[in-house]
Amino acid sequence: MSKILFVLTGADHWTLADGTLHPTGFWAEEAVAPYEAFKAAGYEIVVATPGGVVPSVDKASLAPEFNGGQENADRVAAVLTAATELQHPVRLEDVNLDDYAAVYYPGGHGPMEDLAVDAESGRLLTRALESGKPLGVVCHGPAALLAAERDGVNTFAGYQVAAFTNAEETQSGFADKAKWLLQDRLTEAGVQVQVGEPWAPKVVVDRNLITGQNPASSAPLAEELLKRLG
């Protein structure tokens, strides 16, 4: 099997506690860094979204300050434009896990809006975890883990993960605006969040689950996932 499934948010906004719709989507670096790593290793990428909607990039994630300057920001934007897979997603509902060697969920605030409550995504995550295939999830992507349940218990309860932290959400200016915080909600579900330094790369591996804390963790997460694919 030479295909890796990218499951992306279909949301282009995040509903804040006061009802404001904050424009968002997926975070560019978290899609681009693994995309480039997996393609360089010879894998085909298939993008899936709820309903097969074309995913939206969070425009903020294309800003120079989040990409080490304008030159790399332009490069990242060019990679996204050239990545035809993003323009032709399959419906998440139609995915057959047997067709893929691994599964990867990037973040951005979008997953807080849709994947956190998407039962189909939750079932896919449960199947991926039980299959033993590498399952990579980064930053706000672990919001999707909240929808994975079996018999009323979260599938990932007891697993150690990295995810976007309360400290990072506070520093990004959204902690007091959000309906809920990812670190808190995962902890309430029985998932063991391992907190690293804000904005520094942190990857946690627990069995076949590979998680990263923030955008800077996406490239090292991709490396770890590729190691497991041999």
mmCIF file of C-alpha atoms in Angstrom, residues 13-213:
data_model
loop_
_atom_site.group_PDB
_atom_site.id
_atom_site.type_symbol
_atom_site.label_atom_id
_atom_site.label_comp_id
_atom_site.label_asym_id
_atom_site.label_seq_id
_atom_site.Cartn_x
_atom_site.Cartn_y
_atom_site.Cartn_z
ATOM 1 C CA HIS A 13 -14.899 29.058 10.468
ATOM 2 C CA TRP A 14 -14.744 28.389 14.192
ATOM 3 C CA THR A 15 -17.691 29.444 16.350
ATOM 4 C CA LEU A 16 -16.441 31.336 19.398
ATOM 5 C CA ALA A 17 -18.165 31.473 22.784
ATOM 6 C CA ASP A 18 -19.975 34.727 21.935
ATOM 7 C CA GLY A 19 -21.280 33.305 18.646
ATOM 8 C CA THR A 20 -18.715 35.097 16.482
ATOM 9 C CA LEU A 21 -17.599 33.108 13.429
ATOM 10 C CA HIS A 22 -13.795 33.264 13.308
ATOM 11 C CA PRO A 23 -12.402 32.503 9.813
ATOM 12 C CA THR A 24 -10.203 29.409 9.917
ATOM 13 C CA GLY A 25 -9.625 26.042 8.229
ATOM 14 C CA PHE A 26 -6.500 23.874 8.252
ATOM 15 C CA TRP A 27 -3.097 25.263 9.235
ATOM 16 C CA ALA A 28 -0.753 25.500 6.260
ATOM 17 C CA GLU A 29 2.489 24.221 7.808
ATOM 18 C CA GLU A 30 0.728 21.216 9.320
ATOM 19 C CA ALA A 31 -0.447 20.149 5.870
ATOM 20 C CA VAL A 32 2.580 21.193 3.820
ATOM 21 C CA ALA A 33 5.447 19.768 5.918
ATOM 22 C CA PRO A 34 4.027 16.211 6.077
ATOM 23 C CA TYR A 35 2.733 16.435 2.501
ATOM 24 C CA GLU A 36 6.237 17.185 1.228
ATOM 25 C CA ALA A 37 7.816 14.511 3.437
ATOM 26 C CA PHE A 38 5.372 11.797 2.383
ATOM 27 C CA LYS A 39 5.566 12.675 -1.318
ATOM 28 C CA ALA A 40 9.371 12.694 -1.162
ATOM 29 C CA ALA A 41 9.209 9.202 0.338
ATOM 30 C CA GLY A 42 7.143 8.022 -2.631
ATOM 31 C CA TYR A 43 3.671 7.968 -1.130
ATOM 32 C CA GLU A 44 0.494 9.039 -2.856
ATOM 33 C CA ILE A 45 -1.664 11.434 -0.831
ATOM 34 C CA VAL A 46 -5.447 11.214 -0.773
ATOM 35 C CA VAL A 47 -7.350 14.016 0.957
ATOM 36 C CA ALA A 48 -10.672 13.309 2.653
ATOM 37 C CA THR A 49 -13.067 15.822 4.213
ATOM 38 C CA PRO A 50 -16.581 15.575 5.652
ATOM 39 C CA GLY A 51 -18.903 15.561 2.663
ATOM 40 C CA GLY A 52 -15.961 15.870 0.282
ATOM 41 C CA VAL A 53 -15.888 19.676 0.530
ATOM 42 C CA VAL A 54 -12.734 21.390 -0.712
ATOM 43 C CA PRO A 55 -10.797 22.294 2.450
ATOM 44 C CA SER A 56 -9.992 25.903 3.302
ATOM 45 C CA VAL A 57 -6.566 27.009 4.468
ATOM 46 C CA ASP A 58 -6.506 29.342 7.457
ATOM 47 C CA LYS A 59 -5.317 32.552 5.814
ATOM 48 C CA ALA A 60 -3.433 33.527 8.975
ATOM 49 C CA SER A 61 -1.225 30.453 8.544
ATOM 50 C CA LEU A 62 0.118 31.903 5.285
ATOM 51 C CA ALA A 63 1.423 35.055 6.983
ATOM 52 C CA PRO A 64 5.212 35.642 6.929
ATOM 53 C CA GLU A 65 5.444 35.662 10.736
ATOM 54 C CA PHE A 66 4.213 32.065 10.883
ATOM 55 C CA ASN A 67 6.514 30.862 8.115
ATOM 56 C CA GLY A 68 9.889 32.324 8.978
ATOM 57 C CA GLY A 69 9.550 35.199 6.535
ATOM 58 C CA GLN A 70 7.921 36.135 3.259
ATOM 59 C CA GLU A 71 10.029 33.852 1.086
ATOM 60 C CA ASN A 72 8.966 30.678 2.855
ATOM 61 C CA ALA A 73 5.399 31.952 3.188
ATOM 62 C CA ASP A 74 5.296 32.262 -0.598
ATOM 63 C CA ARG A 75 6.794 28.773 -0.960
ATOM 64 C CA VAL A 76 4.199 27.237 1.371
ATOM 65 C CA ALA A 77 1.387 28.957 -0.509
ATOM 66 C CA ALA A 78 2.805 27.671 -3.803
ATOM 67 C CA VAL A 79 2.913 24.089 -2.483
ATOM 68 C CA LEU A 80 -0.744 24.329 -1.458
ATOM 69 C CA THR A 81 -1.705 25.716 -4.858
ATOM 70 C CA ALA A 82 0.150 22.923 -6.645
ATOM 71 C CA ALA A 83 -1.237 20.178 -4.395
ATOM 72 C CA THR A 84 -4.079 19.084 -6.643
ATOM 73 C CA GLU A 85 -5.159 16.508 -4.034
ATOM 74 C CA LEU A 86 -6.530 19.386 -1.949
ATOM 75 C CA GLN A 87 -8.811 20.453 -4.774
ATOM 76 C CA HIS A 88 -10.245 16.969 -5.259
ATOM 77 C CA PRO A 89 -10.994 15.480 -1.847
ATOM 78 C CA VAL A 90 -12.925 12.272 -1.396
ATOM 79 C CA ARG A 91 -15.865 12.062 0.974
ATOM 80 C CA LEU A 92 -14.756 10.991 4.426
ATOM 81 C CA GLU A 93 -17.868 8.817 4.514
ATOM 82 C CA ASP A 94 -16.596 6.794 1.530
ATOM 83 C CA VAL A 95 -13.081 6.054 2.827
ATOM 84 C CA ASN A 96 -11.966 2.427 2.966
ATOM 85 C CA LEU A 97 -9.144 2.247 5.499
ATOM 86 C CA ASP A 98 -7.782 -0.909 3.838
ATOM 87 C CA ASP A 99 -6.623 1.257 0.914
ATOM 88 C CA TYR A 100 -4.142 3.225 3.037
ATOM 89 C CA ALA A 101 -0.826 2.602 4.733
ATOM 90 C CA ALA A 102 -1.306 5.385 7.271
ATOM 91 C CA VAL A 103 -3.677 8.156 8.323
ATOM 92 C CA TYR A 104 -2.785 11.759 9.125
ATOM 93 C CA TYR A 105 -4.884 14.582 10.623
ATOM 94 C CA PRO A 106 -3.464 18.137 10.459
ATOM 95 C CA GLY A 107 -4.859 20.877 12.668
ATOM 96 C CA GLY A 108 -5.905 24.493 12.494
ATOM 97 C CA HIS A 109 -8.941 25.611 14.470
ATOM 98 C CA GLY A 110 -11.226 23.999 11.867
ATOM 99 C CA PRO A 111 -11.282 20.550 13.549
ATOM 100 C CA MET A 112 -12.633 22.234 16.704
ATOM 101 C CA GLU A 113 -15.724 23.106 14.637
ATOM 102 C CA ASP A 114 -16.457 19.923 12.685
ATOM 103 C CA LEU A 115 -14.204 16.914 13.314
ATOM 104 C CA ALA A 116 -14.616 17.189 17.097
ATOM 105 C CA VAL A 117 -18.245 16.130 16.668
ATOM 106 C CA ASP A 118 -18.016 14.094 13.438
ATOM 107 C CA ALA A 119 -19.064 10.519 14.204
ATOM 108 C CA GLU A 120 -17.825 9.205 10.840
ATOM 109 C CA SER A 121 -14.367 10.621 11.518
ATOM 110 C CA GLY A 122 -14.548 9.155 15.014
ATOM 111 C CA ARG A 123 -15.265 5.713 13.610
ATOM 112 C CA LEU A 124 -12.385 6.040 11.145
ATOM 113 C CA LEU A 125 -10.019 7.019 13.955
ATOM 114 C CA THR A 126 -11.137 4.034 16.014
ATOM 115 C CA ARG A 127 -10.600 1.678 13.075
ATOM 116 C CA ALA A 128 -7.194 3.226 12.338
ATOM 117 C CA LEU A 129 -6.102 2.853 15.946
ATOM 118 C CA GLU A 130 -7.244 -0.766 16.084
ATOM 119 C CA SER A 131 -5.651 -1.573 12.717
ATOM 120 C CA GLY A 132 -2.162 -0.895 14.036
ATOM 121 C CA LYS A 133 -1.428 1.393 11.073
ATOM 122 C CA PRO A 134 0.473 4.593 11.855
ATOM 123 C CA LEU A 135 -1.982 7.302 12.875
ATOM 124 C CA GLY A 136 -0.586 10.839 13.003
ATOM 125 C CA VAL A 137 -2.501 13.767 14.509
ATOM 126 C CA VAL A 138 -1.111 17.252 15.163
ATOM 127 C CA CYS A 139 -1.912 20.524 16.991
ATOM 128 C CA HIS A 140 -5.724 21.080 16.969
ATOM 129 C CA GLY A 141 -6.155 17.865 14.962
ATOM 130 C CA PRO A 142 -6.576 15.899 18.221
ATOM 131 C CA ALA A 143 -9.958 17.619 18.562
ATOM 132 C CA ALA A 144 -11.084 14.846 16.213
ATOM 133 C CA LEU A 145 -10.230 12.271 18.897
ATOM 134 C CA LEU A 146 -13.164 13.595 20.931
ATOM 135 C CA ALA A 147 -15.608 12.054 18.439
ATOM 136 C CA ALA A 148 -14.077 8.572 18.740
ATOM 137 C CA GLU A 149 -16.106 6.555 21.202
ATOM 138 C CA ARG A 150 -16.996 2.956 21.848
ATOM 139 C CA ASP A 151 -19.690 2.031 24.357
ATOM 140 C CA GLY A 152 -19.653 5.555 25.739
ATOM 141 C CA VAL A 153 -15.899 5.566 26.393
ATOM 142 C CA ASN A 154 -13.411 7.536 24.345
ATOM 143 C CA THR A 155 -11.350 5.212 22.146
ATOM 144 C CA PHE A 156 -8.187 7.113 23.052
ATOM 145 C CA ALA A 157 -8.741 7.134 26.819
ATOM 146 C CA GLY A 158 -5.488 6.099 28.501
ATOM 147 C CA TYR A 159 -3.358 7.047 25.495
ATOM 148 C CA GLN A 160 -0.614 9.623 25.873
ATOM 149 C CA VAL A 161 -0.849 12.422 23.326
ATOM 150 C CA ALA A 162 0.539 15.823 22.443
ATOM 151 C CA ALA A 163 -1.964 18.504 21.440
ATOM 152 C CA PHE A 164 -2.257 22.284 21.308
ATOM 153 C CA THR A 165 -2.021 23.370 24.928
ATOM 154 C CA ASN A 166 -3.961 25.807 27.076
ATOM 155 C CA ALA A 167 -0.808 27.911 27.358
ATOM 156 C CA GLU A 168 -0.470 28.103 23.572
ATOM 157 C CA GLU A 169 -4.166 28.936 23.139
ATOM 158 C CA THR A 170 -3.738 31.687 25.731
ATOM 159 C CA GLN A 171 -0.671 33.080 23.981
ATOM 160 C CA SER A 172 -2.464 32.980 20.629
ATOM 161 C CA GLY A 173 -5.232 35.126 22.112
ATOM 162 C CA PHE A 174 -8.111 32.663 21.864
ATOM 163 C CA ALA A 175 -8.281 30.979 25.270
ATOM 164 C CA ASP A 176 -10.751 33.479 26.671
ATOM 165 C CA LYS A 177 -12.817 33.492 23.465
ATOM 166 C CA ALA A 178 -13.194 29.740 22.889
ATOM 167 C CA LYS A 179 -16.210 27.678 23.880
ATOM 168 C CA TRP A 180 -13.795 25.044 25.177
ATOM 169 C CA LEU A 181 -10.093 24.317 25.263
ATOM 170 C CA LEU A 182 -8.614 21.271 23.578
ATOM 171 C CA GLN A 183 -6.266 20.259 26.391
ATOM 172 C CA ASP A 184 -9.123 20.407 28.906
ATOM 173 C CA ARG A 185 -11.589 18.474 26.773
ATOM 174 C CA LEU A 186 -9.093 15.711 25.967
ATOM 175 C CA THR A 187 -8.212 15.383 29.642
ATOM 176 C CA GLU A 188 -11.899 15.130 30.544
ATOM 177 C CA ALA A 189 -12.213 12.296 27.991
ATOM 178 C CA GLY A 190 -9.451 10.347 29.736
ATOM 179 C CA VAL A 191 -6.734 11.148 27.192
ATOM 180 C CA GLN A 192 -3.368 11.879 28.817
ATOM 181 C CA VAL A 193 -2.042 15.145 27.369
ATOM 182 C CA GLN A 194 1.732 15.522 27.654
ATOM 183 C CA VAL A 195 2.489 19.248 27.783
ATOM 184 C CA GLY A 196 5.704 20.585 26.291
ATOM 185 C CA GLU A 197 7.137 24.077 26.017
ATOM 186 C CA PRO A 198 4.865 26.461 24.117
ATOM 187 C CA TRP A 199 5.604 26.504 20.373
ATOM 188 C CA ALA A 200 8.556 24.097 20.642
ATOM 189 C CA PRO A 201 8.376 20.827 18.672
ATOM 190 C CA LYS A 202 6.978 17.966 20.748
ATOM 191 C CA VAL A 203 5.992 14.551 19.413
ATOM 192 C CA VAL A 204 4.483 11.802 21.569
ATOM 193 C CA VAL A 205 4.314 8.183 20.415
ATOM 194 C CA ASP A 206 1.980 5.714 22.140
ATOM 195 C CA ARG A 207 1.675 2.421 20.296
ATOM 196 C CA ASN A 208 0.672 3.293 16.705
ATOM 197 C CA LEU A 209 -0.582 6.770 17.653
ATOM 198 C CA ILE A 210 1.816 9.619 16.831
ATOM 199 C CA THR A 211 0.788 13.088 17.965
ATOM 200 C CA GLY A 212 2.339 16.562 17.814
ATOM 201 C CA GLN A 213 1.705 19.609 19.973
#
